[in-house]
mmCIF file of C-alpha atoms in Angstrom:
data_model
loop_
_atom_site.group_PDB
_atom_site.id
_atom_site.type_symbol
_atom_site.label_atom_id
_atom_site.label_comp_id
_atom_site.label_asym_id
_atom_site.label_seq_id
_atom_site.Cartn_x
_atom_site.Cartn_y
_atom_site.Cartn_z
ATOM 1 C CA MET U 275 107.800 -109.011 41.933
ATOM 2 C CA PRO U 276 111.155 -108.118 40.013
ATOM 3 C CA PRO U 277 111.160 -108.899 36.440
ATOM 4 C CA ASP U 278 112.532 -112.249 35.255
ATOM 5 C CA THR U 279 115.442 -110.862 33.322
ATOM 6 C CA ALA U 280 116.639 -114.196 32.089
ATOM 7 C CA ALA U 281 113.112 -115.024 30.838
ATOM 8 C CA ILE U 282 112.944 -111.632 29.140
ATOM 9 C CA LEU U 283 116.211 -112.176 27.440
ATOM 10 C CA GLU U 284 115.160 -115.737 26.387
ATOM 11 C CA LEU U 285 111.934 -114.371 24.797
ATOM 12 C CA GLN U 286 113.751 -111.648 23.043
ATOM 13 C CA ARG U 287 116.145 -114.187 21.603
ATOM 14 C CA ALA U 288 113.356 -116.438 20.407
ATOM 15 C CA HIS U 289 111.697 -113.388 18.635
ATOM 16 C CA ARG U 290 114.921 -112.543 17.084
ATOM 17 C CA ASP U 291 115.573 -116.080 15.860
ATOM 18 C CA LEU U 292 111.987 -116.316 14.422
ATOM 19 C CA ALA U 293 112.576 -113.032 12.577
ATOM 20 C CA ALA U 294 115.868 -114.191 11.285
ATOM 21 C CA THR U 295 114.379 -117.604 10.104
ATOM 22 C CA SER U 296 110.963 -116.246 8.716
ATOM 23 C CA ALA U 297 112.930 -114.821 5.743
ATOM 24 C CA ARG U 298 114.040 -118.216 4.673
ATOM 25 C CA ALA U 299 111.268 -120.479 5.896
ATOM 26 C CA PHE U 300 108.989 -122.047 3.633
ATOM 27 C CA TYR U 301 105.283 -122.145 4.548
ATOM 28 C CA PHE U 302 103.370 -125.316 4.025
ATOM 29 C CA SER U 303 99.499 -124.840 3.928
ATOM 30 C CA GLY U 304 98.880 -128.430 5.098
ATOM 31 C CA ASP U 305 98.314 -129.721 1.506
ATOM 32 C CA ASP U 306 101.802 -129.245 0.850
ATOM 33 C CA HIS U 307 104.413 -131.957 1.402
ATOM 34 C CA LEU U 308 108.178 -132.698 0.931
ATOM 35 C CA ARG U 309 109.094 -134.852 -1.927
ATOM 36 C CA LEU U 310 112.487 -136.520 -2.497
ATOM 37 C CA THR U 311 113.373 -137.730 -6.069
ATOM 38 C CA THR U 312 116.451 -139.420 -6.718
ATOM 39 C CA PHE U 313 118.655 -140.867 -9.664
ATOM 40 C CA ASN U 314 121.343 -143.410 -8.414
ATOM 41 C CA SER U 315 123.763 -145.792 -9.522
ATOM 42 C CA ALA U 316 125.524 -147.021 -6.240
ATOM 43 C CA ALA U 317 124.497 -149.957 -4.303
ATOM 44 C CA ALA U 318 122.715 -150.354 -1.015
ATOM 45 C CA VAL U 319 122.023 -146.550 -0.573
ATOM 46 C CA THR U 320 119.757 -145.153 1.976
ATOM 47 C CA LEU U 321 119.046 -141.326 2.228
ATOM 48 C CA ALA U 322 118.010 -139.463 5.142
ATOM 49 C CA VAL U 323 116.028 -136.174 4.883
ATOM 50 C CA ARG U 324 116.504 -134.277 8.399
ATOM 51 C CA GLY U 325 115.376 -130.898 9.334
ATOM 52 C CA ARG U 326 113.005 -128.731 11.560
ATOM 53 C CA PHE U 327 109.532 -127.785 11.110
ATOM 54 C CA LEU U 328 107.774 -124.940 12.866
ATOM 55 C CA HIS U 329 104.229 -125.967 13.488
ATOM 56 C CA VAL U 330 101.526 -123.073 13.771
ATOM 57 C CA ASP U 331 101.032 -123.683 17.488
ATOM 58 C CA GLY U 332 104.788 -122.722 17.818
ATOM 59 C CA ARG U 333 106.001 -126.192 18.266
ATOM 60 C CA ILE U 334 109.542 -126.888 16.497
ATOM 61 C CA GLU U 335 109.646 -130.567 15.695
ATOM 62 C CA PRO U 336 112.713 -132.130 14.158
ATOM 63 C CA PHE U 337 112.069 -134.876 11.581
ATOM 64 C CA ASP U 338 114.129 -137.752 10.232
ATOM 65 C CA GLU U 339 112.780 -139.379 6.979
ATOM 66 C CA ARG U 340 114.388 -142.185 4.955
ATOM 67 C CA HIS U 341 114.276 -142.894 1.199
ATOM 68 C CA VAL U 342 115.971 -145.796 -0.785
ATOM 69 C CA PRO U 343 116.877 -145.047 -4.325
ATOM 70 C CA ASN U 344 116.792 -147.387 -7.256
ATOM 71 C CA THR U 345 120.233 -148.761 -8.513
ATOM 72 C CA ASP U 346 119.740 -148.452 -12.248
ATOM 73 C CA ARG U 347 119.634 -144.648 -12.414
ATOM 74 C CA THR U 348 115.888 -144.453 -12.929
ATOM 75 C CA SER U 349 113.979 -142.066 -10.685
ATOM 76 C CA ALA U 350 112.555 -142.996 -7.329
ATOM 77 C CA SER U 351 110.438 -140.757 -5.119
ATOM 78 C CA SER U 352 109.160 -140.434 -1.518
ATOM 79 C CA LEU U 353 106.752 -138.065 -0.250
ATOM 80 C CA PHE U 354 106.795 -136.800 3.428
ATOM 81 C CA ALA U 355 103.900 -135.132 4.988
ATOM 82 C CA ARG U 356 104.546 -132.294 7.379
ATOM 83 C CA GLY U 357 101.352 -130.512 8.128
ATOM 84 C CA GLU U 358 100.906 -126.723 8.369
ATOM 85 C CA GLY U 359 103.691 -124.612 9.233
ATOM 86 C CA TRP U 360 107.132 -123.725 8.262
ATOM 87 C CA LEU U 361 109.876 -125.560 7.005
ATOM 88 C CA LEU U 362 113.036 -124.006 8.896
ATOM 89 C CA GLU U 363 115.713 -126.247 7.336
ATOM 90 C CA ALA U 364 116.352 -129.625 5.752
ATOM 91 C CA GLN U 365 119.420 -131.498 4.633
ATOM 92 C CA ILE U 366 119.837 -134.804 2.690
ATOM 93 C CA PHE U 367 122.615 -137.143 3.061
ATOM 94 C CA ALA U 368 123.340 -140.656 2.788
ATOM 95 C CA THR U 369 122.996 -142.956 6.009
ATOM 96 C CA ALA U 370 123.931 -146.232 4.272
ATOM 97 C CA GLY U 371 126.145 -147.008 1.339
ATOM 98 C CA THR U 372 128.875 -144.981 0.189
ATOM 99 C CA PRO U 373 127.733 -143.060 -3.014
ATOM 100 C CA ARG U 374 130.499 -140.850 -4.561
ATOM 101 C CA ARG U 375 129.917 -137.619 -6.291
ATOM 102 C CA GLY U 376 128.263 -138.582 -9.772
ATOM 103 C CA GLN U 377 126.365 -141.575 -8.464
ATOM 104 C CA CYS U 378 123.421 -140.372 -6.476
ATOM 105 C CA PHE U 379 121.688 -137.318 -7.422
ATOM 106 C CA ALA U 380 118.722 -135.998 -5.277
ATOM 107 C CA ILE U 381 116.042 -133.393 -5.783
ATOM 108 C CA LEU U 382 114.102 -132.060 -2.602
ATOM 109 C CA GLU U 383 110.998 -130.177 -3.582
ATOM 110 C CA VAL U 384 107.677 -128.887 -2.108
ATOM 111 C CA VAL U 385 104.671 -130.531 -3.896
ATOM 112 C CA ARG U 386 100.932 -130.138 -3.562
ATOM 113 C CA GLY U 387 98.907 -133.386 -3.019
ATOM 114 C CA LEU U 388 99.976 -136.877 -1.736
ATOM 115 C CA THR U 389 98.194 -139.158 -4.323
ATOM 116 C CA GLY U 390 96.900 -138.701 -7.865
ATOM 117 C CA GLY U 391 97.845 -135.485 -9.601
ATOM 118 C CA ILE U 392 100.930 -134.343 -7.661
ATOM 119 C CA MET U 393 101.820 -130.667 -8.332
ATOM 120 C CA PRO U 394 105.407 -129.633 -7.930
ATOM 121 C CA LEU U 395 105.665 -126.159 -6.361
ATOM 122 C CA SER U 396 109.300 -125.259 -5.671
ATOM 123 C CA VAL U 397 112.826 -126.860 -5.605
ATOM 124 C CA LEU U 398 114.392 -126.512 -2.239
ATOM 125 C CA ALA U 399 117.593 -128.358 -2.918
ATOM 126 C CA GLN U 400 119.161 -130.382 -5.788
ATOM 127 C CA GLY U 401 122.489 -131.803 -6.411
ATOM 128 C CA TYR U 402 124.743 -134.980 -5.804
ATOM 129 C CA VAL U 403 124.763 -136.373 -2.198
ATOM 130 C CA THR U 404 127.219 -138.694 -0.583
ATOM 131 C CA ASP U 405 127.674 -140.140 2.929
ATOM 132 C CA THR U 406 129.945 -137.270 3.929
ATOM 133 C CA GLN U 407 128.562 -134.403 1.639
ATOM 134 C CA ARG U 408 125.165 -133.018 2.026
ATOM 135 C CA ARG U 409 122.595 -130.790 0.401
ATOM 136 C CA GLY U 410 120.753 -128.523 2.394
ATOM 137 C CA PHE U 411 117.890 -125.905 2.555
ATOM 138 C CA PRO U 412 118.361 -123.125 2.713
ATOM 139 C CA GLY U 413 122.034 -122.531 1.378
ATOM 140 C CA SER U 414 122.962 -125.203 -1.028
ATOM 141 C CA PRO U 415 122.961 -124.043 -4.682
ATOM 142 C CA LEU U 416 120.778 -125.793 -7.211
ATOM 143 C CA GLU U 417 123.194 -128.130 -9.213
ATOM 144 C CA TYR U 418 122.696 -129.813 -12.669
ATOM 145 C CA SER U 419 123.294 -133.428 -12.698
ATOM 146 C CA THR U 420 125.745 -133.009 -15.681
ATOM 147 C CA GLU U 421 127.788 -130.223 -14.027
ATOM 148 C CA GLY U 422 131.029 -130.673 -11.982
ATOM 149 C CA PRO U 423 133.254 -133.658 -11.841
ATOM 150 C CA GLY U 424 131.836 -137.291 -11.857
ATOM 151 C CA VAL U 425 132.811 -140.465 -10.471
ATOM 152 C CA LEU U 426 135.768 -142.324 -11.923
ATOM 153 C CA ARG U 427 134.957 -145.927 -12.742
ATOM 154 C CA SER U 428 136.819 -148.763 -14.025
ATOM 155 C CA ILE U 429 134.574 -151.137 -15.755
ATOM 156 C CA THR U 430 135.002 -154.685 -16.914
ATOM 157 C CA GLY U 431 132.817 -155.413 -20.047
ATOM 158 C CA THR U 432 131.473 -158.554 -21.660
ATOM 159 C CA ASP U 433 133.819 -161.116 -22.805
ATOM 160 C CA PRO U 434 132.395 -161.828 -26.190
ATOM 161 C CA ALA U 435 132.153 -165.109 -27.880
ATOM 162 C CA ALA U 436 134.857 -165.977 -30.516
ATOM 163 C CA GLY U 437 134.290 -164.167 -33.777
ATOM 164 C CA ALA U 438 132.196 -161.489 -32.019
ATOM 165 C CA SER U 439 132.817 -157.798 -31.357
ATOM 166 C CA VAL U 440 133.179 -156.202 -28.283
ATOM 167 C CA GLN U 441 130.377 -153.723 -27.540
ATOM 168 C CA GLU U 442 129.866 -151.616 -24.538
ATOM 169 C CA THR U 443 126.812 -149.393 -24.100
ATOM 170 C CA VAL U 444 126.554 -146.192 -21.994
ATOM 171 C CA PRO U 445 123.765 -147.236 -19.406
ATOM 172 C CA THR U 446 120.396 -145.562 -19.459
ATOM 173 C CA ASN U 447 120.420 -142.317 -17.738
ATOM 174 C CA ALA U 448 124.315 -142.296 -17.439
ATOM 175 C CA ARG U 449 126.727 -140.024 -19.182
ATOM 176 C CA TRP U 450 130.217 -141.316 -19.651
ATOM 177 C CA ARG U 451 133.521 -139.477 -20.559
ATOM 178 C CA LEU U 452 135.685 -142.279 -22.223
ATOM 179 C CA LEU U 453 139.210 -142.044 -21.046
ATOM 180 C CA ALA U 454 140.596 -145.496 -21.742
ATOM 181 C CA LEU U 455 139.805 -148.873 -23.045
ATOM 182 C CA ILE U 456 142.045 -151.826 -23.323
ATOM 183 C CA VAL U 457 141.285 -155.149 -25.020
ATOM 184 C CA THR U 458 143.069 -158.262 -26.158
ATOM 185 C CA LEU U 459 142.487 -159.738 -29.457
ATOM 186 C CA VAL U 460 143.789 -163.468 -30.083
ATOM 187 C CA THR U 461 143.731 -164.384 -33.660
ATOM 188 C CA ASP U 462 143.451 -168.032 -34.977
ATOM 189 C CA ALA U 463 145.570 -169.792 -37.660
ATOM 190 C CA THR U 464 143.622 -168.339 -40.521
ATOM 191 C CA ALA U 465 146.051 -166.497 -42.785
ATOM 192 C CA ALA U 466 144.577 -162.860 -43.022
ATOM 193 C CA ASN U 467 145.551 -159.455 -42.109
ATOM 194 C CA ARG U 468 142.956 -158.157 -39.385
ATOM 195 C CA GLU U 469 142.901 -154.482 -38.461
ATOM 196 C CA ALA U 470 141.078 -153.551 -35.389
ATOM 197 C CA ALA U 471 139.179 -150.183 -34.895
ATOM 198 C CA LEU U 472 137.225 -148.588 -32.205
ATOM 199 C CA THR U 473 133.920 -146.990 -33.199
ATOM 200 C CA ILE U 474 131.740 -144.678 -31.126
ATOM 201 C CA ASP U 475 128.144 -144.271 -32.131
ATOM 202 C CA ASP U 476 124.974 -142.374 -30.897
ATOM 203 C CA GLY U 477 122.930 -145.741 -30.646
ATOM 204 C CA ALA U 478 122.828 -145.749 -34.420
ATOM 205 C CA THR U 479 125.273 -143.640 -36.390
ATOM 206 C CA VAL U 480 128.914 -143.791 -36.040
ATOM 207 C CA PHE U 481 130.841 -140.447 -35.232
ATOM 208 C CA VAL U 482 134.082 -141.741 -34.062
ATOM 209 C CA ARG U 483 136.353 -144.537 -35.896
ATOM 210 C CA ALA U 484 139.947 -144.895 -34.429
ATOM 211 C CA PRO U 485 141.721 -147.582 -36.491
ATOM 212 C CA ALA U 486 144.668 -149.309 -34.833
ATOM 213 C CA GLY U 487 146.698 -148.797 -38.267
ATOM 214 C CA VAL U 488 148.506 -152.146 -37.851
ATOM 215 C CA ALA U 489 148.010 -155.310 -39.560
ATOM 216 C CA HIS U 490 147.182 -158.238 -36.988
ATOM 217 C CA THR U 491 148.265 -161.662 -38.586
ATOM 218 C CA ALA U 492 147.379 -165.087 -37.825
ATOM 219 C CA SER U 493 148.001 -166.869 -34.362
ATOM 220 C CA LEU U 494 148.876 -163.507 -32.635
ATOM 221 C CA THR U 495 147.913 -161.937 -29.422
ATOM 222 C CA ASN U 496 147.743 -158.181 -29.476
ATOM 223 C CA ARG U 497 146.607 -155.607 -26.921
ATOM 224 C CA TYR U 498 144.653 -152.657 -28.238
ATOM 225 C CA ASN U 499 144.577 -149.455 -25.933
ATOM 226 C CA TRP U 500 142.666 -146.777 -27.010
ATOM 227 C CA THR U 501 143.320 -143.791 -24.756
ATOM 228 C CA ALA U 502 142.319 -140.139 -24.546
ATOM 229 C CA HIS U 503 145.380 -137.743 -24.473
ATOM 230 C CA ALA U 504 147.867 -140.247 -25.989
ATOM 231 C CA ASP U 505 150.106 -140.533 -28.983
ATOM 232 C CA ARG U 506 149.889 -143.494 -31.263
ATOM 233 C CA PHE U 507 152.638 -145.952 -30.684
ATOM 234 C CA THR U 508 153.321 -149.714 -30.698
ATOM 235 C CA ILE U 509 155.560 -151.804 -28.362
ATOM 236 C CA ALA U 510 156.685 -154.836 -30.285
ATOM 237 C CA GLN U 511 157.805 -156.930 -27.308
ATOM 238 C CA ASP U 512 154.525 -156.494 -25.435
ATOM 239 C CA ARG U 513 152.566 -156.340 -28.500
ATOM 240 C CA THR U 514 150.453 -153.355 -27.407
ATOM 241 C CA VAL U 515 149.276 -150.772 -29.701
ATOM 242 C CA THR U 516 148.153 -147.727 -28.259
ATOM 243 C CA ILE U 517 145.672 -145.603 -30.449
ATOM 244 C CA PRO U 518 144.542 -141.955 -29.598
ATOM 245 C CA ILE U 519 140.836 -141.021 -29.081
ATOM 246 C CA PRO U 520 139.000 -137.830 -28.653
ATOM 247 C CA GLU U 521 137.906 -137.178 -25.199
ATOM 248 C CA LEU U 522 134.011 -137.075 -25.409
ATOM 249 C CA TRP U 523 130.963 -137.033 -23.272
ATOM 250 C CA LEU U 524 128.780 -139.777 -24.250
ATOM 251 C CA PRO U 525 125.043 -139.773 -23.599
ATOM 252 C CA GLY U 526 123.104 -142.846 -22.441
ATOM 253 C CA GLY U 527 122.733 -145.342 -25.250
ATOM 254 C CA SER U 528 125.911 -144.590 -26.877
ATOM 255 C CA ARG U 529 127.893 -147.497 -28.105
ATOM 256 C CA ILE U 530 131.497 -148.343 -27.999
ATOM 257 C CA ASN U 531 132.319 -151.115 -30.462
ATOM 258 C CA THR U 532 135.389 -152.788 -32.102
ATOM 259 C CA LEU U 533 135.166 -153.238 -35.830
ATOM 260 C CA THR U 534 137.760 -155.608 -37.179
ATOM 261 C CA ALA U 535 138.605 -155.900 -40.812
ATOM 262 C CA ASN U 536 139.032 -159.512 -41.894
ATOM 263 C CA ILE U 537 138.044 -161.097 -38.716
ATOM 264 C CA VAL U 538 137.441 -164.908 -38.726
ATOM 265 C CA ALA U 539 135.078 -167.126 -36.660
ATOM 266 C CA GLY U 540 138.234 -168.218 -34.449
ATOM 267 C CA ASP U 541 139.503 -164.992 -33.544
ATOM 268 C CA ASN U 542 138.579 -163.901 -30.016
ATOM 269 C CA TYR U 543 138.425 -160.629 -28.143
ATOM 270 C CA GLY U 544 138.667 -160.629 -24.287
ATOM 271 C CA ALA U 545 136.772 -158.607 -21.837
ATOM 272 C CA PRO U 546 137.607 -154.870 -22.374
ATOM 273 C CA GLN U 547 138.538 -152.823 -19.639
ATOM 274 C CA LEU U 548 137.374 -149.119 -19.538
ATOM 275 C CA LEU U 549 138.189 -146.064 -17.751
ATOM 276 C CA VAL U 550 135.384 -143.514 -17.626
ATOM 277 C CA GLU U 551 134.199 -140.586 -15.706
ATOM 278 C CA GLU U 552 130.514 -140.933 -14.963
ATOM 279 C CA LEU U 553 127.726 -138.472 -14.281
ATOM 280 C CA ILE U 554 123.895 -138.872 -13.769
ATOM 281 C CA GLU U 555 122.412 -137.791 -17.124
ATOM 282 C CA ASP U 556 118.660 -137.113 -16.328
ATOM 283 C CA MET T 128 126.802 -160.866 -7.691
ATOM 284 C CA ALA T 129 126.887 -163.585 -10.444
ATOM 285 C CA ARG T 130 128.852 -164.408 -13.529
ATOM 286 C CA LYS T 131 126.532 -164.852 -16.426
ATOM 287 C CA ARG T 132 126.646 -166.008 -20.139
ATOM 288 C CA CYS T 133 124.076 -164.395 -22.392
ATOM 289 C CA ASN T 134 122.125 -167.052 -24.075
ATOM 290 C CA THR T 135 121.958 -165.040 -27.297
ATOM 291 C CA CYS T 136 125.476 -163.812 -28.168
ATOM 292 C CA LEU T 137 127.243 -166.144 -25.608
ATOM 293 C CA GLY T 138 129.334 -163.159 -24.053
ATOM 294 C CA ILE T 139 130.339 -163.540 -20.433
ATOM 295 C CA TYR T 140 129.990 -160.928 -17.846
ATOM 296 C CA ASP T 141 129.465 -160.171 -14.141
ATOM 297 C CA ASP T 142 125.963 -158.525 -13.304
ATOM 298 C CA VAL T 143 127.571 -156.574 -10.508
ATOM 299 C CA LEU T 144 131.078 -155.023 -10.911
ATOM 300 C CA PRO T 145 133.892 -154.783 -8.226
ATOM 301 C CA ASP T 146 132.838 -151.148 -7.642
ATOM 302 C CA GLY T 147 129.209 -152.556 -6.490
ATOM 303 C CA LEU T 148 127.525 -150.976 -9.445
ATOM 304 C CA ARG T 149 125.335 -153.168 -11.732
ATOM 305 C CA TYR T 150 126.460 -153.940 -15.237
ATOM 306 C CA PHE T 151 123.873 -153.743 -18.054
ATOM 307 C CA HIS T 152 124.992 -156.207 -20.714
ATOM 308 C CA VAL T 153 124.124 -155.497 -24.480
ATOM 309 C CA CYS T 154 124.610 -158.022 -27.099
ATOM 310 C CA PRO T 155 127.099 -156.865 -29.958
ATOM 311 C CA PRO T 156 125.872 -156.611 -33.478
ATOM 312 C CA VAL T 157 126.332 -159.423 -35.788
ATOM 313 C CA ALA T 158 128.170 -159.656 -39.112
ATOM 314 C CA GLU T 159 126.341 -160.256 -42.541
ATOM 315 C CA TYR T 160 128.689 -161.210 -45.072
ATOM 316 C CA PHE T 161 128.791 -160.621 -48.855
ATOM 317 C CA ASP T 162 130.849 -161.786 -51.557
ATOM 318 C CA SER T 163 132.524 -159.558 -54.385
ATOM 319 C CA THR T 164 129.070 -159.452 -56.252
ATOM 320 C CA LYS T 165 127.465 -158.341 -53.099
ATOM 321 C CA ALA T 166 125.622 -161.714 -52.831
ATOM 322 C CA PRO T 167 125.101 -163.117 -49.211
ATOM 323 C CA ILE T 168 127.428 -165.550 -48.026
ATOM 324 C CA ASP T 169 127.731 -167.362 -44.692
ATOM 325 C CA ARG T 170 130.653 -167.018 -42.316
ATOM 326 C CA ALA T 171 132.641 -170.033 -43.400
ATOM 327 C CA THR T 172 132.579 -168.949 -47.030
ATOM 328 C CA ALA T 173 133.935 -165.611 -45.876
ATOM 329 C CA ASP T 174 136.624 -167.258 -43.823
ATOM 330 C CA SER T 175 137.387 -169.357 -47.029
ATOM 331 C CA ILE T 176 137.838 -166.147 -49.155
ATOM 332 C CA ALA T 177 139.909 -164.640 -46.368
ATOM 333 C CA LYS T 178 142.152 -167.629 -46.376
ATOM 334 C CA LEU T 179 142.656 -167.294 -50.185
ATOM 335 C CA GLY T 180 143.224 -163.435 -49.960
ATOM 336 C CA GLY T 181 140.065 -162.739 -51.823
ATOM 337 C CA ARG T 182 137.553 -159.885 -50.977
ATOM 338 C CA TYR T 183 134.375 -160.001 -49.308
ATOM 339 C CA TYR T 184 131.900 -157.352 -47.750
ATOM 340 C CA VAL T 185 130.691 -157.318 -44.261
ATOM 341 C CA ARG T 186 127.862 -155.181 -42.728
ATOM 342 C CA TYR T 187 126.997 -155.063 -38.975
ATOM 343 C CA VAL T 188 123.459 -155.303 -37.942
ATOM 344 C CA GLU T 189 121.592 -155.847 -34.816
ATOM 345 C CA ARG T 190 121.811 -159.567 -33.536
ATOM 346 C CA PRO T 191 118.451 -161.562 -33.687
ATOM 347 C CA ASN T 192 117.014 -161.921 -30.189
ATOM 348 C CA ALA T 193 119.624 -159.238 -28.893
ATOM 349 C CA ARG T 194 119.527 -158.749 -25.154
ATOM 350 C CA ASP T 195 119.664 -155.332 -23.703
ATOM 351 C CA GLU T 196 119.617 -155.074 -19.903
ATOM 352 C CA ASN T 197 119.530 -151.223 -19.751
ATOM 353 C CA ALA T 198 116.503 -149.979 -18.094
ATOM 354 C CA ILE T 199 113.586 -148.399 -19.968
ATOM 355 C CA LYS T 200 113.000 -144.737 -18.938
ATOM 356 C CA GLY T 201 109.861 -142.638 -19.375
ATOM 357 C CA ARG T 202 106.717 -142.056 -17.429
ATOM 358 C CA ASP T 203 104.972 -145.501 -18.188
ATOM 359 C CA MET T 204 105.398 -146.953 -14.636
ATOM 360 C CA SER T 205 104.542 -150.493 -16.103
ATOM 361 C CA THR T 206 107.621 -150.663 -17.956
ATOM 362 C CA ARG T 207 109.925 -148.119 -16.320
ATOM 363 C CA GLY T 208 113.036 -149.782 -14.878
ATOM 364 C CA GLN T 209 112.374 -152.948 -16.988
ATOM 365 C CA PRO T 210 115.231 -154.281 -19.195
ATOM 366 C CA LYS T 211 114.777 -152.901 -22.793
ATOM 367 C CA LYS T 212 115.090 -156.527 -24.340
ATOM 368 C CA ALA T 213 115.134 -159.845 -22.580
ATOM 369 C CA GLY T 214 116.593 -161.775 -25.695
ATOM 370 C CA THR T 215 116.834 -165.411 -24.794
ATOM 371 C CA GLY T 216 117.937 -164.907 -21.232
ATOM 372 C CA THR T 217 121.243 -165.816 -19.397
ATOM 373 C CA THR T 218 122.670 -168.644 -17.740
ATOM 374 C CA GLU T 219 124.508 -168.405 -14.432
ATOM 375 C CA ILE T 220 128.086 -169.873 -14.703
ATOM 376 C CA PRO T 221 130.578 -170.401 -12.048
ATOM 377 C CA PRO T 222 133.216 -167.782 -11.313
ATOM 378 C CA PRO T 223 136.494 -167.903 -12.910
ATOM 379 C CA ALA T 224 139.253 -170.310 -11.727
ATOM 380 C CA PRO T 225 141.830 -168.556 -9.630
ATOM 381 C CA ALA T 226 144.480 -168.890 -12.616
ATOM 382 C CA ASP T 227 142.041 -167.039 -14.792
ATOM 383 C CA LEU T 228 142.183 -164.108 -12.600
ATOM 384 C CA VAL T 229 145.948 -163.715 -13.211
ATOM 385 C CA ASP T 230 146.665 -161.028 -15.931
ATOM 386 C CA ALA T 231 149.124 -163.186 -17.738
ATOM 387 C CA GLU T 232 151.788 -161.456 -19.899
ATOM 388 C CA LEU T 233 152.152 -162.949 -23.226
ATOM 389 C CA ILE T 234 155.470 -164.258 -23.797
ATOM 390 C CA VAL T 235 156.308 -164.734 -27.518
ATOM 391 C CA VAL T 236 159.437 -166.239 -28.637
ATOM 392 C CA ALA T 237 160.852 -163.904 -31.475
ATOM 393 C CA PRO T 238 157.722 -162.143 -32.016
ATOM 394 C CA PRO T 239 157.092 -161.086 -35.400
ATOM 395 C CA PRO T 240 157.191 -157.163 -35.982
ATOM 396 C CA ILE T 241 154.210 -155.111 -35.822
ATOM 397 C CA VAL T 242 153.795 -153.737 -39.292
#
């Protein structure tokens, strides 16, 4: 019987592929499992973990798992049992939602145990994922959550009650680069020279204080625009005052406040509008 | 998405912003007033002093019953993800009328100069 050339070639190809993949495949003992941990701020995100697993009986099984992250930047984890064999490759991406870079940070690792004391053994992939950009094993570099560009966000803050100051806080597990903040201050008829300032603190201690440098008299509406990379100037007709601020990365819990000299009970700040670059901090 | 008023500081905010991300409200600090002898005074007295061109001192401290919606982090699963401080809660209020959505330019007749 003549040798089946096609079958021999197929067998040779399979051996070559196995040899090529064995250098990068990750052995799972049967007690080892995949764990996906995320830190996410975007709404309605679902992540998929897809890949191929080589079982000890030679079967190559594709898998497709799902994970729903939290939306408050706290960690959420899912465990996926795979059995004994070799993880050939895996990738993570968003199948629902549209997280941008800086919003959904994922860590895919190998752990031992499914319940109780779970021991992390190895990190396979780590970095931001979106609906179009993936993290994969093998191949993707391990990335820190605080490296690279973040997502640009325009945020409307709280409109405070009359007489109260503006305060915005960097959310838990977020890191902000404050690029601009604009807010309107309406003063009442009380005669006094108010002066607005922006302060930034670490949650307790002020480390930036940027006063407007102009007197804000009674019954006037001024816009105060604190902006990175700006020179200080005022526009009389529009009554806008632009004040430069340093471009700082602010960790979670940092506070951005107005501090207004001679403010009276009837003076009223509007809702501030902020432009920030945001990353996941944890 | 809802518009809320904080029952503690009366600040108004949307709990979900137009970009779909959650907003975590924190009450601003409250001012404590002191006269020129550093004796505590109330807000009305401070305003009266301001009207007369007098001098008073102000110190900002955390508002009593302040609300902080930021999530608690850490390994304690019983508290992780819960708001840091509930304060006195919030009241849902109707969305702004369309007129409020317009960014109205202020038109001032003969505006006084900025000094």
